[in-house]
Structures are given as structure tokens and as C-alpha cells.
């Protein structure tokens, strides 16, 4: 049995076919905890600034959270880190499933892959052995087939992290699929994996297990967390309806960014069928599923019985997939969206960037900057299911027009020209998650400063809506007044974002699901510290653990500054900042103006102890966070 | 038609009340049109709803007549607690959303 406090890095050089192990020093574990935290530390150390994200020198790091393999609720998240080929900046992307826990059972907590293999390979890890195996026959296969064929090679159950054709073709937003249906979606980690010729990492858990240092204390803390989650209304919603449960609500209140963010709603009936609340009655929902040790079970497995999309079956879809492939492209047929989800999962594509790139093309076509001939004969009109699904396949293989879209909207608009950059709804080169930022200013600020791009899975400030008593209590704790649990005001957004950053980073580092800390609120700072301390034996207070979160955010900032990030990169899509969206009802000022964003940025940098010019941490800030090693960049 | 503020010559306003989850199950309805006099406030629309469907009252209000902490009332998408709570004035064509926890991931 291994103990939760052990942190072993497996280094793999694919160019030279060399492997070696490194034990993470206890001081580093104390400061960076595990998962994303140790991944940040490795990335800072091993990534040289300015390297080609798709070249041999970009380290690709897989990190299992510090509590994976234990019974801590939702301890199933693994993080993948590298320099993003989409943004050129820091990337961490994570997913649940069972891969991360299996990796630890197999004896490895982190993998740092560098180099490039001449022929496709699989990295096979099991207790006591690691091997680089040939994968030439798997190249070109979809995710499900890849997993199935790898499983055929082994009598025991295995877990995989693999890429589909999109990663092989270096689509800049190719994902990595964990345990077949869990997507580490954003920023193109799949393209980095593809560039290294690494088709899959296999973890064969064997009979491995992870022991904790103080079993009684650990189980008390875990039970407390589970009991809190049982009472939390958001956790309840996630179980019953999944993440896509409230599409109808967002539509009714006109907060569903649609048609490439031009409007904020679609037809009521379409929203009704797209929303997860209706899937059970309609017969689509086959199973509710959970990641390792999960007590919430937000994951779905859906199937379409008959009709043109009959036979479609996959894990999900999640809210982001539904809204970016559906309403953002004007598509209201839920069965087409299920197919879109299946394609993204199997081809290995981030559904947000895929749907957003297609929506950009639809608007570009509508405005006459691209013809049907240029789009390979496809007519990319709003609501065209044929366009949505046909383009998704072309993107994954970089076929024809798919090659243009495979680099995302900013790069595509630079090639097409004209004003098409204005409706390339992106920042840092990445399309945002489908949150109406104009009326959710905590999200707006968090998206602008997010080191990986404008996305909700790094800092999710859902509490600012104040939609549950628990959420309002969180805002009360952060700001001293629950009246700040209103999303369309500027005041206190800096404080709200910073607290969410810290706790999200800790949640990632421990390998827990963010739904336990920043959506449902079953695990607070104190419980995080207790879970970590009782599992690892490393003493930890709630203040210390939140400081560890801050340390991660600050080091991520330092990595980005080293890559040339400036304040100008901490921004939002042009459309959000310049085109008032009057479809958003009840919003006095339906843009996030430059002045509004600047006010929030100044307050946020000040809170962090970063200068206002670049958002660079002051030397004093770095010292206070024990980040002296980052002083010289 | 409910009246408010004691004015006798008020014109009618129509407010669409949308119900979700528990509230919708109780009234077996997702939409309710509240016809009120001009100058009415959110409390009038909620009382109108509870008058038509008494069973919903205990889901929405405490014994003191306050909105239960778990209930969200959004007026045209904004939480009424960020405007003037139950005293928030209504306009013709307003949409009032009555829901429990909401969000996504
Ligand atoms: S809540 Fe959902 S995403 Fe989170 S651990 Fe459970 S199943 Fe996985």
C-alpha cells in the first residue's frame, strides 16, 4: 500500500526513450499540495520560455490530485499541464473519471513527458513497471476504439488518457479523454500529446491502494463533507438534472448566449428539450454516473433511440457542450447536440472551441466573407445540423475548411480578414464558456485574468448569483456582506474572484471536484485542510491551504509573464466589450466596457500585490508566498 | 385584479410569473399571468399567485410573509433582493421567475 503523502514523478523522454523517477521533496508537497500545484511547480522548472508548444521541449505533465485513491468525496480529478498551443500561455486542463486514481494505484502520481517519438507510442504504467509500447496500429482510431483495443491487451481493467484524431492532427483545441468519457477539454493538451506521438497513457491499477495517515480524522472529515453535500441544493440539482439542467432557466431569463453571442435566447421549446431536466422523461438519460469516490454523480450517459440520430450514445453532454454546439450555432434539436457531443468525445475535441469556431463560420458566411464553395460545399447557416456535424468531423481531420477552423476563431479571422475578427468571440485566442459575462461581472473578471483563457473551469464564481443560501453565505464570508451576492455590480468582484481562485486551485491540487467547493458548497477551507492533513500527515491550517492556492495562481501568473503576457492580454472578447447585447433583459449596461474592466483589474491586481502595468507580482509578494525562486523570471 | 397603494383608477398591468421545480409541481403549471393594477409590487404578484394556488404559499413564503431563503425571485433576470425585494415595483410586461437553486457547470 502506498501512502497519500508520497508524490512520485515519472519522467519520460520520448526522443531518447528514457525514463526515470523523482520523489517530490516534502517541502514542495507542503507548498504545492499535489495535482495542479505540483504540476505548476514542475512546469515552472521544466518549461523554458518561448519553446514551440508543439515541439519536443514543451513538457506535458499529468498530475493526479493529492487525495486520489482515497475515499475523500469526489477525489477523482487529474490535471494535465503544458504550454498551450492555442493561447501560447500556461495551460492546465483537468478531468475526472478513474484514470488519476488508477495512476496512483499503479505507483505514479505525476508524469512529465518531453521529447517526440518517431512512431506512435503508448505509455503503459502498472505497479512496478513502466513501458513505452508501439501504437502504430492505434493511430487514427477514435477514443472509444483506442480504449477498447488497449483493454483487449490486458486481462485486468485499465484506465486510459488518450487522444483521438483531432490530437493527432494537432487541432489547437484537441482534448485528452480520460476514462473514455471525461474530457480534459480546453487549450489543446491533446495537440501537444499528438505532437509527441503519444496516443495514450495506460494506467493498470492492479491491487494498488492509497493509505491515509490519520484514518479516523480523515473519515470524519470525509463524512462531514458528504453530509454537507447531501444537504446542498446545487448538489441535488447536479445529481437529478446534470450540469445542463438549467438551460430552460438561462433561456427564460435571457442569459443564454446564442448565435455567436448576438442574442441571449432561443425558442422556448428548443431550450426545453436541450435542458437536462427533460432528458429522463424523453428517454435519453440511460445512467447517472460519478467519477472516482463521487457522491454527487452529475455525469450522464445518454442515448438516442431511433430517427436520424438513432444509435448515438455517449457520456454527457455537459452544459458547455449543449450551449456551444446548440444555441450558439442556432441548433435547437437536442438529438443533433447529442451527436455533436458523441463526435467531440470520440474525435477528441474541446466542444466549446469546436462549437464556437463553427458559430464564427456561420456568422462569417451570413456576412458574406466566406462562400459555400470555400466551405467545401457546406452551407453554414444558423441552425444547420448538417453544418454543425459535418464541420466537426472536418475540424478533427483538418480537412478542407476544417483546417481553417482547427486553429480557432482568432487565427481563422486573421486568415479570412475583413471585420471577421470582431465576431471572433475570444480572448487570449480562446473562445469563452457560455456565460453571459455582461451580467456576471465576477465571471467577466475571472475570465479576463484566467491564465489559461476565458473559461469557467479555473475560477468559477457561481456564488455571485446568490442562488442558494449556501452561496450567499460564501459571499458573506468573502466580503462581509451577503448583499454583494449580486452578479451585475463591479464592487467586490476582485475579492470574490481571488477567493474563488484560491479555493479552486486547492480543489484541483487535492484532486477534488470543483462542484464541492464552488458550485455546491460542501467543502470549505477548513475541511480541505483537514482532509489534506489527515490523509498526508502534513500539518495544514485553512489559512495555509488557501495560501497554497494563492501560490499556485501567482506562479501561473509568473509562467505567463515569462511567456510575454501583458495587462492587455487580461481582456474579454471584443463583442462583449463593445456591442451592447439588448437581448439580455434586466441588465442596465449590457456590455463590459473598458472602464468597467479596468476598474476591476486595478482592484484585483492591488489585492494580489501585483503591479498595475503588467500585473506582475511585486518581489515582496513572491517572497511572502515562498516563491523566491520566481524572482528572476 | 389585485390593487396596490390604494389608488382607485389604476390601469391594469400584466406580469408573467414563471415557475420551476417544486413551485411548478405544486401548482401543476409553469406559467401564471398575474393581472395587477399599476403601481403594484412584487409582493402583490406573489400574493396573487398564492391566492390562486394556496398550496404554493408554504413553499415560497415563511410564516412572516418573507421569501424563504431557498427561493429565488428574479424580475426580468435580476434577483429582486438586489432591487427592493418584495417591495420592487412592477411594470406591465414584466416577467417574474420563481425558482430554487439554479446554475450549471
Ligand atoms: S460531481 Fe460530476 S464531475 Fe464532479 S466528481 Fe462527481 S461526477 Fe465527476
XYZ file of C-alpha atoms and ligand atoms in Angstrom:
746
model
C 0.000 0.000 0.000
C 1.249 3.494 -0.810
C 0.644 6.448 1.451
C -1.146 9.609 0.375
C 1.884 11.739 1.236
C 4.124 10.089 -1.382
C 4.484 12.036 -4.586
C 6.442 10.333 -7.336
C 7.128 11.882 -10.724
C 7.774 9.598 -13.664
C 9.879 11.442 -16.230
C 9.681 10.160 -19.779
C 11.817 11.362 -22.657
C 10.214 10.063 -25.831
C 13.042 11.237 -28.100
C 15.618 9.129 -26.266
C 13.195 6.540 -24.856
C 14.488 7.186 -21.377
C 12.509 7.067 -18.142
C 13.422 7.945 -14.576
C 11.691 8.696 -11.290
C 11.833 11.697 -8.999
C 10.497 11.956 -5.455
C 8.880 15.320 -4.786
C 10.502 16.846 -1.664
C 8.202 17.207 1.340
C 8.688 20.976 1.403
C 7.305 21.135 -2.151
C 4.330 18.980 -1.170
C 3.665 21.278 1.781
C 3.687 24.308 -0.504
C 2.024 22.931 -3.623
C -0.037 20.055 -2.202
C -0.364 17.843 -5.276
C -2.168 17.658 -8.654
C -2.222 21.059 -10.313
C 0.047 22.503 -7.609
C 2.937 20.104 -8.134
C 2.211 20.306 -11.856
C 2.703 24.101 -11.661
C 5.978 23.609 -9.830
C 7.212 21.130 -12.452
C 6.061 23.324 -15.312
C 7.829 26.378 -13.936
C 11.006 24.365 -13.543
C 10.948 22.358 -16.767
C 9.339 24.700 -19.302
C 11.804 27.022 -20.938
C 10.141 30.242 -22.073
C 9.298 30.594 -25.733
C 9.510 26.940 -26.753
C 7.246 25.708 -29.527
C 4.138 24.308 -27.807
C 4.055 21.574 -30.438
C 7.770 20.876 -30.337
C 9.806 18.431 -28.264
C 10.650 20.886 -25.482
C 7.139 21.559 -24.265
C 6.730 19.358 -21.203
C 3.395 17.586 -20.978
C 2.579 16.883 -17.367
C -0.119 14.600 -15.995
C -0.790 15.130 -12.298
C -3.071 13.153 -10.018
C -4.566 15.134 -7.157
C -3.159 14.608 -3.668
C -6.233 12.752 -2.385
C -6.762 10.483 -5.363
C -7.104 6.869 -4.474
C -8.574 7.743 -1.071
C -12.260 7.846 -0.171
C -12.412 11.647 0.031
C -15.619 12.634 -1.744
C -15.103 13.311 -5.472
C -11.361 12.594 -5.283
C -11.068 11.663 -8.952
C -9.572 14.630 -10.755
C -6.356 14.601 -12.704
C -4.755 17.671 -14.246
C -2.762 17.978 -17.465
C -0.370 20.885 -17.858
C 1.818 22.321 -20.616
C 2.274 25.467 -22.654
C -0.932 25.813 -24.634
C -0.704 25.605 -28.424
C -3.925 27.629 -28.560
C -3.055 30.608 -26.371
C 0.737 30.339 -26.095
C 0.275 30.682 -22.347
C 0.038 28.439 -19.309
C -2.392 25.583 -19.625
C -3.905 23.321 -17.059
C -6.863 21.237 -18.027
C -8.475 18.601 -15.904
C -10.985 15.812 -15.867
C -12.475 13.216 -13.590
C -13.206 9.602 -14.303
C -10.904 6.958 -12.864
C -7.630 7.495 -14.673
C -5.988 9.623 -11.976
C -6.732 7.194 -9.159
C -5.565 4.263 -11.304
C -2.299 6.084 -11.977
C -1.631 6.401 -8.262
C -2.551 2.785 -7.670
C -0.017 1.904 -10.348
C 2.639 3.758 -8.347
C 2.950 7.108 -10.112
C 1.487 10.483 -9.117
C 2.799 12.699 -11.890
C 4.158 12.061 -15.357
C 6.347 14.600 -17.140
C 6.689 13.761 -20.817
C 9.147 15.521 -23.093
C 10.627 14.822 -26.495
C 8.916 13.402 -29.560
C 8.592 9.786 -30.566
C 9.247 8.974 -34.210
C 6.467 6.405 -34.277
C 3.204 6.478 -32.328
C 3.506 5.065 -28.832
C 1.531 4.240 -25.733
C 2.953 4.749 -22.272
C 1.946 1.742 -20.204
C 2.188 2.061 -16.415
C 1.488 -0.681 -13.915
C 2.664 -1.431 -10.392
C 6.408 -1.989 -10.610
C 6.812 -1.369 -14.325
C 6.574 1.310 -16.962
C 6.911 0.680 -20.654
C 6.809 2.559 -23.937
C 4.861 0.407 -26.396
C 4.303 0.758 -30.100
C 0.924 2.250 -31.053
C 1.198 2.456 -34.835
C -1.945 0.419 -35.251
C -3.915 2.693 -32.982
C -3.038 5.903 -34.844
C -6.194 7.208 -36.473
C -8.558 5.432 -34.110
C -11.257 7.227 -32.158
C -11.178 7.378 -28.391
C -13.595 4.524 -27.760
C -11.841 2.200 -30.139
C -8.444 3.111 -28.731
C -9.564 2.285 -25.223
C -11.263 -0.925 -26.316
C -8.193 -2.196 -28.144
C -5.857 -1.331 -25.301
C -8.179 -3.086 -22.895
C -8.056 -6.173 -25.113
C -4.322 -6.325 -24.421
C -4.857 -6.715 -20.705
C -6.797 -9.090 -18.502
C -7.386 -6.610 -15.681
C -9.291 -3.456 -16.005
C -7.240 -0.482 -17.205
C -7.824 3.253 -17.341
C -6.665 5.421 -20.225
C -5.884 9.014 -21.071
C -5.907 9.179 -24.836
C -6.312 11.381 -27.856
C -8.499 10.996 -30.902
C -7.767 12.019 -34.481
C -8.001 15.713 -33.504
C -4.945 15.405 -31.271
C -3.063 13.514 -33.958
C -3.817 16.312 -36.427
C -2.756 18.895 -33.850
C -6.050 20.711 -33.775
C -5.168 23.531 -31.424
C -8.039 22.695 -29.128
C -7.804 18.915 -29.226
C -8.627 17.464 -25.830
C -7.395 14.458 -23.883
C -10.110 11.979 -22.943
C -9.785 10.274 -19.574
C -11.619 7.028 -18.850
C -13.221 7.317 -22.325
C -15.884 9.897 -21.473
C -14.186 12.519 -19.322
C -12.753 15.370 -21.289
C -9.712 17.399 -20.264
C -11.038 19.879 -22.724
C -9.506 23.223 -23.042
C -6.415 24.716 -24.584
C -5.112 21.895 -26.762
C -3.326 19.449 -24.451
C -4.426 16.775 -26.952
C -2.477 18.514 -29.725
C 0.628 18.525 -27.534
C 0.152 14.820 -26.887
C -0.306 14.250 -30.622
C 2.822 16.267 -31.433
C 4.802 13.895 -29.215
C 3.362 10.848 -30.957
C 1.809 9.777 -27.670
C -1.539 8.166 -28.422
C -2.403 7.114 -24.885
C -1.236 6.688 -21.354
C -2.491 3.476 -19.791
C -2.736 3.012 -16.035
C -3.208 -0.533 -14.847
C -4.123 -0.143 -11.193
C -3.656 -3.758 -10.172
C -4.403 -4.159 -6.497
C -2.847 -0.873 -5.506
C -4.332 1.253 -2.781
C -3.579 4.522 -1.033
C -3.425 4.672 2.736
C -4.034 7.756 4.865
C -2.047 8.806 7.936
C -4.935 9.505 10.309
C -7.801 7.238 9.228
C -10.228 8.333 11.917
C -9.737 12.048 11.355
C -9.838 11.524 7.613
C -13.098 9.602 7.671
C -14.705 12.126 9.993
C -13.794 14.925 7.598
C -14.973 12.912 4.578
C -18.267 12.101 6.276
C -18.794 15.749 7.164
C -18.185 16.720 3.532
C -20.578 14.076 2.243
C -23.263 15.142 4.721
C -22.897 18.787 3.662
C -23.177 17.804 0.018
C -26.305 15.777 0.698
C -27.972 18.907 2.028
C -26.777 21.246 -0.669
C -29.471 22.135 -3.220
C -26.967 22.571 -6.040
C -25.529 19.103 -5.461
C -29.052 17.806 -5.572
C -29.703 19.567 -8.875
C -26.463 18.227 -10.332
C -27.486 14.690 -9.466
C -31.021 14.946 -10.790
C -30.530 17.063 -13.882
C -26.785 17.177 -14.602
C -24.870 20.327 -15.410
C -27.221 21.103 -18.301
C -30.287 21.109 -16.053
C -30.945 24.814 -16.185
C -30.791 25.602 -19.892
C -34.503 26.461 -19.721
C -33.918 28.903 -16.890
C -30.991 30.601 -18.644
C -33.115 30.876 -21.747
C -36.137 32.276 -19.924
C -34.095 34.891 -18.116
C -32.286 35.732 -21.352
C -28.828 34.680 -20.286
C -28.132 32.003 -22.887
C -25.516 33.382 -25.311
C -26.727 32.228 -28.712
C -25.912 32.660 -32.398
C -22.293 33.523 -31.722
C -23.225 35.716 -28.745
C -25.502 38.014 -30.759
C -28.628 37.166 -28.795
C -29.314 35.679 -25.387
C -32.091 33.194 -26.037
C -33.555 30.656 -28.443
C -37.093 29.300 -28.947
C -38.675 28.147 -25.672
C -39.462 24.635 -26.937
C -35.903 24.132 -28.107
C -34.479 25.254 -24.785
C -36.883 22.937 -23.017
C -35.639 19.879 -24.893
C -31.975 20.926 -24.665
C -32.190 21.213 -20.890
C -31.159 18.234 -18.796
C -34.404 18.339 -16.818
C -36.275 16.849 -19.745
C -33.889 14.043 -20.736
C -35.147 11.426 -18.340
C -38.772 11.751 -19.387
C -37.790 11.867 -23.054
C -35.951 8.572 -22.612
C -32.458 9.876 -23.432
C -30.967 9.530 -19.978
C -29.686 5.994 -19.500
C -27.445 6.334 -16.452
C -26.207 8.830 -13.924
C -22.521 8.328 -13.332
C -19.876 9.532 -10.952
C -16.106 9.903 -11.071
C -13.931 8.091 -8.512
C -15.356 8.427 -4.993
C -18.033 10.872 -6.128
C -21.130 11.323 -4.014
C -22.826 13.777 -6.393
C -22.963 11.947 -9.729
C -23.502 14.760 -12.195
C -22.328 12.761 -15.195
C -24.879 11.389 -17.637
C -24.827 8.646 -20.159
C -27.310 9.413 -22.908
C -28.611 7.547 -25.902
C -30.862 8.356 -28.830
C -33.238 5.516 -29.665
C -34.203 5.961 -33.300
C -34.636 8.565 -36.021
C -31.829 10.215 -37.956
C -29.585 10.233 -34.897
C -30.595 6.797 -33.670
C -27.759 4.873 -32.043
C -25.972 7.973 -30.787
C -24.656 7.144 -27.342
C -22.009 8.793 -25.195
C -21.069 10.211 -21.834
C -22.602 13.642 -21.272
C -23.339 16.065 -22.694
C -22.302 18.717 -20.210
C -23.797 22.189 -20.150
C -20.947 23.747 -22.135
C -21.309 21.183 -24.917
C -25.059 21.738 -25.082
C -24.888 25.507 -25.236
C -21.882 25.934 -27.570
C -22.869 23.223 -30.037
C -26.577 24.018 -29.690
C -27.824 27.590 -29.243
C -24.505 29.207 -30.124
C -24.826 27.645 -33.578
C -28.591 28.186 -33.637
C -29.163 24.441 -33.326
C -32.167 23.548 -31.187
C -32.528 19.845 -31.912
C -31.264 18.072 -28.823
C -30.596 14.861 -30.735
C -28.202 16.687 -33.059
C -26.482 18.071 -29.970
C -26.157 14.549 -28.562
C -24.449 13.562 -31.811
C -22.184 16.609 -31.623
C -21.236 15.540 -28.100
C -20.513 11.997 -29.237
C -18.328 13.266 -32.079
C -16.343 15.641 -29.872
C -15.771 12.882 -27.316
C -14.699 10.323 -29.858
C -12.659 12.567 -32.151
C -11.037 14.225 -29.147
C -12.223 17.815 -29.484
C -12.982 20.526 -26.967
C -16.695 21.123 -27.509
C -16.538 24.806 -26.513
C -13.893 25.761 -29.054
C -15.440 23.488 -31.691
C -18.952 24.919 -31.340
C -17.593 28.450 -31.110
C -15.431 28.084 -34.223
C -18.424 26.772 -36.172
C -20.600 29.630 -34.873
C -17.933 32.091 -36.041
C -18.008 30.487 -39.503
C -21.801 30.722 -39.592
C -21.666 34.446 -38.910
C -18.810 34.902 -41.389
C -20.926 33.155 -44.023
C -24.001 35.207 -43.160
C -21.971 38.389 -43.567
C -20.693 37.256 -46.942
C -16.993 36.850 -46.157
C -16.955 33.193 -46.994
C -18.880 31.215 -49.594
C -20.379 27.775 -49.577
C -17.728 26.699 -52.111
C -14.998 27.814 -49.736
C -16.758 25.811 -47.048
C -16.415 22.603 -49.074
C -19.996 22.879 -50.357
C -21.447 23.012 -46.855
C -23.924 25.815 -46.249
C -23.042 27.003 -42.765
C -26.321 28.678 -41.877
C -27.631 29.129 -38.362
C -29.298 26.009 -37.115
C -27.861 23.702 -39.774
C -27.286 20.348 -38.130
C -25.518 19.160 -41.239
C -23.051 22.035 -40.968
C -22.502 21.517 -37.239
C -21.778 17.818 -37.542
C -20.026 17.881 -40.921
C -17.676 20.648 -39.819
C -16.896 18.898 -36.540
C -15.547 15.891 -38.458
C -13.589 18.114 -40.835
C -12.020 20.050 -37.980
C -10.790 16.869 -36.304
C -9.067 15.755 -39.512
C -8.116 19.257 -40.656
C -9.925 18.561 -43.895
C -10.712 21.474 -46.231
C -12.451 24.239 -44.333
C -11.824 22.262 -41.156
C -8.173 23.257 -41.341
C -9.154 26.922 -41.019
C -11.365 26.238 -38.017
C -8.877 23.911 -36.337
C -6.818 26.909 -35.184
C -9.864 28.543 -33.501
C -11.587 31.828 -34.205
C -8.786 34.381 -33.762
C -6.402 32.618 -36.135
C -9.249 31.900 -38.578
C -10.315 35.547 -38.599
C -6.736 36.618 -39.315
C -6.766 34.404 -42.386
C -10.214 35.458 -43.613
C -9.684 39.160 -42.895
C -12.210 41.999 -43.090
C -14.041 42.655 -39.853
C -14.320 38.978 -39.042
C -12.060 39.489 -36.002
C -14.894 41.427 -34.387
C -17.102 38.382 -34.189
C -14.253 36.071 -33.290
C -15.549 35.914 -29.729
C -12.290 35.119 -27.971
C -9.632 36.356 -25.595
C -6.051 35.068 -25.474
C -7.046 33.198 -28.642
C -9.595 31.015 -26.827
C -13.400 31.033 -27.080
C -15.142 31.589 -23.758
C -17.522 29.360 -21.883
C -21.158 30.315 -22.490
C -21.730 32.611 -19.536
C -23.395 35.990 -20.120
C -20.454 37.975 -18.753
C -22.211 41.297 -19.238
C -24.467 40.438 -16.310
C -21.974 38.325 -14.352
C -19.053 40.601 -13.638
C -17.244 38.195 -11.325
C -17.143 35.761 -14.215
C -16.053 38.591 -16.532
C -13.090 39.473 -14.332
C -12.221 35.826 -13.724
C -12.328 35.129 -17.471
C -10.107 38.136 -18.214
C -7.383 37.167 -15.749
C -7.627 33.399 -16.079
C -4.109 32.276 -17.014
C -5.431 29.700 -19.460
C -8.030 31.868 -21.193
C -11.633 32.967 -20.733
C -13.072 29.918 -19.150
C -15.049 28.859 -16.094
C -13.032 25.796 -15.068
C -10.238 27.676 -13.354
C -12.233 30.111 -11.273
C -15.979 29.687 -11.158
C -17.701 32.490 -9.254
C -21.136 30.944 -9.294
C -21.722 32.166 -5.726
C -22.081 35.721 -7.031
C -25.578 34.819 -8.265
C -26.555 34.131 -4.670
C -28.917 31.415 -5.884
C -28.748 29.315 -2.710
C -28.437 30.220 0.966
C -25.050 28.469 0.924
C -23.864 30.653 -1.962
C -24.949 33.807 -0.165
C -23.121 32.666 2.924
C -19.938 32.243 0.893
C -20.263 35.819 -0.376
C -20.907 36.998 3.177
C -17.707 35.280 4.296
C -15.653 36.760 1.471
C -16.961 40.311 1.504
C -18.568 40.706 4.919
C -21.977 41.371 3.368
C -24.260 38.996 1.514
C -25.721 41.899 -0.446
C -22.707 41.528 -2.729
C -24.229 38.256 -3.903
C -25.425 40.092 -6.997
C -23.644 39.452 -10.221
C -24.038 42.683 -12.165
C -22.128 45.044 -9.895
C -18.423 45.868 -10.002
C -17.936 46.215 -6.257
C -16.081 43.402 -4.506
C -15.580 41.385 -7.699
C -11.823 41.400 -7.048
C -12.275 39.848 -3.604
C -14.801 37.344 -4.903
C -12.590 36.288 -7.803
C -9.459 35.999 -5.696
C -11.121 33.804 -3.073
C -12.528 31.562 -5.804
C -9.141 31.343 -7.478
C -7.532 30.218 -4.257
C -10.095 27.603 -3.362
C -10.369 26.329 -6.932
C -6.599 25.857 -7.082
C -6.627 23.917 -3.809
C -9.551 21.829 -5.017
C -7.616 20.973 -8.182
C -4.441 20.227 -6.256
C -6.241 17.802 -3.999
C -7.983 16.225 -6.986
C -11.458 17.057 -5.753
C -14.265 18.211 -7.974
C -14.908 21.956 -8.034
C -18.596 21.249 -7.625
C -17.879 20.509 -3.960
C -16.330 23.916 -3.255
C -17.557 26.436 -5.821
C -20.993 25.329 -7.027
C -22.363 23.184 -4.278
C -20.611 24.197 -1.075
C -19.984 21.003 0.858
C -16.270 21.507 1.462
C -14.894 24.737 2.852
C -11.328 25.845 3.578
C -11.306 24.108 6.953
C -12.425 20.777 5.539
C -9.939 20.997 2.696
C -7.134 21.498 5.195
C -8.400 18.682 7.391
C -8.721 16.234 4.509
C -5.212 17.036 3.304
C -3.605 16.946 6.744
C -5.264 13.727 7.885
C -4.503 11.992 4.593
C -0.865 13.046 4.261
C 0.203 13.733 7.829
C 1.433 17.155 6.698
C 0.081 19.720 9.187
C -2.104 22.267 7.429
C -4.427 25.057 8.562
C -7.211 26.541 6.466
C -5.158 29.740 6.026
C -2.118 27.766 4.913
C -4.056 25.764 2.403
C -5.658 28.858 0.880
C -2.187 30.416 0.706
C -1.088 27.349 -1.233
C -3.901 28.126 -3.701
C -2.687 31.713 -3.981
C 0.844 30.440 -4.512
C -0.331 28.365 -7.476
C -2.205 31.268 -9.044
C 0.820 33.506 -8.592
C 3.236 31.006 -10.078
C 0.880 30.526 -13.029
C 0.955 34.290 -13.469
C 4.741 34.213 -13.365
C 4.827 31.492 -16.027
C 2.643 33.642 -18.264
C 4.702 36.766 -17.678
C 7.751 34.773 -18.678
C 5.899 33.944 -21.915
C 5.323 37.650 -22.551
C 1.863 38.228 -21.088
C 0.905 41.859 -20.525
C -2.080 43.620 -18.981
C -3.533 43.933 -22.485
C -3.940 40.137 -22.517
C -6.192 40.303 -19.453
C -9.171 41.159 -21.548
C -12.523 39.960 -22.829
C -13.881 39.339 -26.320
C -14.377 42.493 -28.372
C -18.063 41.770 -28.825
C -18.628 41.598 -25.060
C -16.807 44.908 -24.553
C -18.171 46.845 -27.491
C -21.541 45.588 -28.735
C -24.394 46.126 -26.277
C -26.495 42.970 -26.185
C -30.028 44.247 -25.742
C -31.430 40.755 -25.665
C -30.120 40.450 -22.111
C -33.083 41.641 -20.077
C -32.835 43.414 -16.747
C -29.245 44.477 -17.443
C -28.730 48.221 -17.304
C -25.407 48.210 -19.126
C -25.231 45.224 -21.482
C -21.508 45.462 -22.225
C -18.418 45.087 -20.088
C -16.827 48.411 -21.008
C -13.092 49.015 -20.955
C -13.594 51.354 -17.981
C -15.538 48.733 -16.049
C -12.977 46.037 -16.717
C -10.094 48.377 -15.843
C -11.674 49.192 -12.503
C -11.978 45.530 -11.697
C -8.457 44.756 -12.918
C -6.879 47.514 -10.811
C -8.667 46.296 -7.699
C -7.740 42.701 -8.456
C -4.031 43.409 -9.082
C -3.869 45.502 -5.914
C -5.374 42.690 -3.861
C -2.804 40.277 -5.243
C 0.155 42.593 -4.714
C 0.779 42.752 -8.479
C 1.704 45.948 -10.273
C -0.964 47.640 -12.356
C 1.139 47.946 -15.508
C 1.682 44.271 -16.253
C 0.033 42.552 -13.381
C 3.490 41.362 -12.296
C 3.830 40.163 -8.694
C 5.955 42.502 -6.600
C 9.143 40.915 -5.197
C 7.602 41.214 -1.736
C 4.531 39.257 -2.905
C 6.726 36.480 -4.250
C 8.707 36.331 -1.012
C 5.577 36.199 1.127
C 4.395 33.228 -0.905
C 7.760 31.432 -0.708
C 8.187 31.926 -4.424
C 11.655 33.475 -4.244
C 12.738 31.115 -6.992
C 10.465 33.031 -9.380
C 12.092 36.390 -8.577
C 14.340 36.377 -11.609
C 11.719 35.122 -14.022
C -57.413 42.105 -10.154
C -55.334 42.937 -7.121
C -54.769 46.519 -6.268
C -51.975 48.213 -4.501
C -51.256 51.564 -2.943
C -54.956 52.412 -2.546
C -55.272 54.193 -5.867
C -58.696 53.583 -7.381
C -58.176 54.424 -11.015
C -55.201 52.313 -11.797
C -54.780 50.762 -15.172
C -54.156 47.056 -15.373
C -50.710 45.624 -15.825
C -49.923 42.038 -16.714
C -46.989 40.241 -15.207
C -45.973 36.788 -16.344
C -44.929 34.598 -13.435
C -42.793 31.615 -14.401
C -42.443 28.725 -12.037
C -39.811 25.993 -11.924
C -39.118 22.883 -9.921
C -41.063 22.487 -6.692
C -43.233 25.573 -7.195
C -44.248 24.407 -10.669
C -45.031 20.925 -9.382
C -47.280 22.293 -6.671
C -49.348 24.469 -8.970
C -49.069 21.992 -11.852
C -48.301 24.934 -14.020
C -45.230 26.666 -15.307
C -46.803 29.971 -16.230
C -49.231 32.182 -14.423
C -50.446 35.564 -15.588
C -50.956 38.000 -12.782
C -53.214 40.918 -13.585
C -52.488 43.762 -11.250
C -53.125 47.421 -11.027
C -50.487 49.928 -11.935
C -48.103 50.602 -9.087
C -48.204 47.020 -7.895
C -45.161 45.464 -6.356
C -43.596 42.007 -6.399
C -45.400 41.143 -3.160
C -48.736 41.693 -4.962
C -47.799 39.256 -7.714
C -46.660 36.661 -5.181
C -49.886 37.100 -3.173
C -51.915 36.859 -6.335
C -50.182 33.576 -7.166
C -50.673 32.244 -3.631
C -54.319 33.324 -3.710
C -54.899 31.332 -6.882
C -52.833 28.366 -5.644
C -52.830 28.362 -1.843
C -50.648 25.261 -1.686
C -47.711 27.137 -3.175
C -47.600 29.697 -0.371
C -45.798 27.482 2.102
C -43.144 26.698 -0.498
C -42.443 30.331 -1.179
C -43.030 32.255 1.996
C -42.208 31.978 5.679
C -44.873 32.416 8.348
C -43.926 36.090 8.494
C -44.577 36.512 4.822
C -40.928 36.776 3.819
C -39.496 34.867 0.872
C -37.906 31.622 2.002
C -34.082 31.677 1.817
C -34.023 28.819 -0.687
C -36.373 30.597 -3.090
C -35.123 32.960 -5.767
C -37.374 35.601 -7.229
C -35.894 37.113 -10.374
C -37.513 40.058 -12.061
C -36.585 40.058 -15.747
C -33.484 38.078 -14.803
C -32.368 40.172 -11.806
C -32.798 38.930 -8.247
C -35.408 41.113 -6.572
C -33.307 41.081 -3.406
C -30.852 43.276 -5.318
C -33.611 45.713 -6.258
C -36.131 46.374 -3.474
C -37.126 42.850 -2.519
C -40.855 42.232 -2.321
C -41.394 45.980 -2.494
C -39.941 46.130 -6.011
C -42.317 47.894 -8.322
C -43.698 46.032 -11.312
C -44.255 47.274 -14.837
C -46.584 45.973 -17.484
C -44.946 43.070 -19.345
C -42.522 42.214 -16.562
C -41.554 38.596 -16.083
C -41.124 37.244 -12.603
C -39.238 33.971 -12.190
C -39.793 31.804 -9.133
C -37.140 29.156 -8.684
C -34.993 27.297 -6.221
C -31.272 26.722 -6.754
C -30.152 27.237 -10.320
C -26.850 27.238 -12.130
C -24.682 24.961 -14.192
C -21.166 23.737 -14.528
S -19.880 15.913 -9.462
Fe -19.706 15.217 -11.567
S -17.715 15.979 -12.340
Fe -17.736 16.139 -10.092
S -16.776 14.240 -9.410
Fe -18.962 13.874 -9.409
S -19.456 13.013 -11.412
Fe -17.376 13.881 -11.539
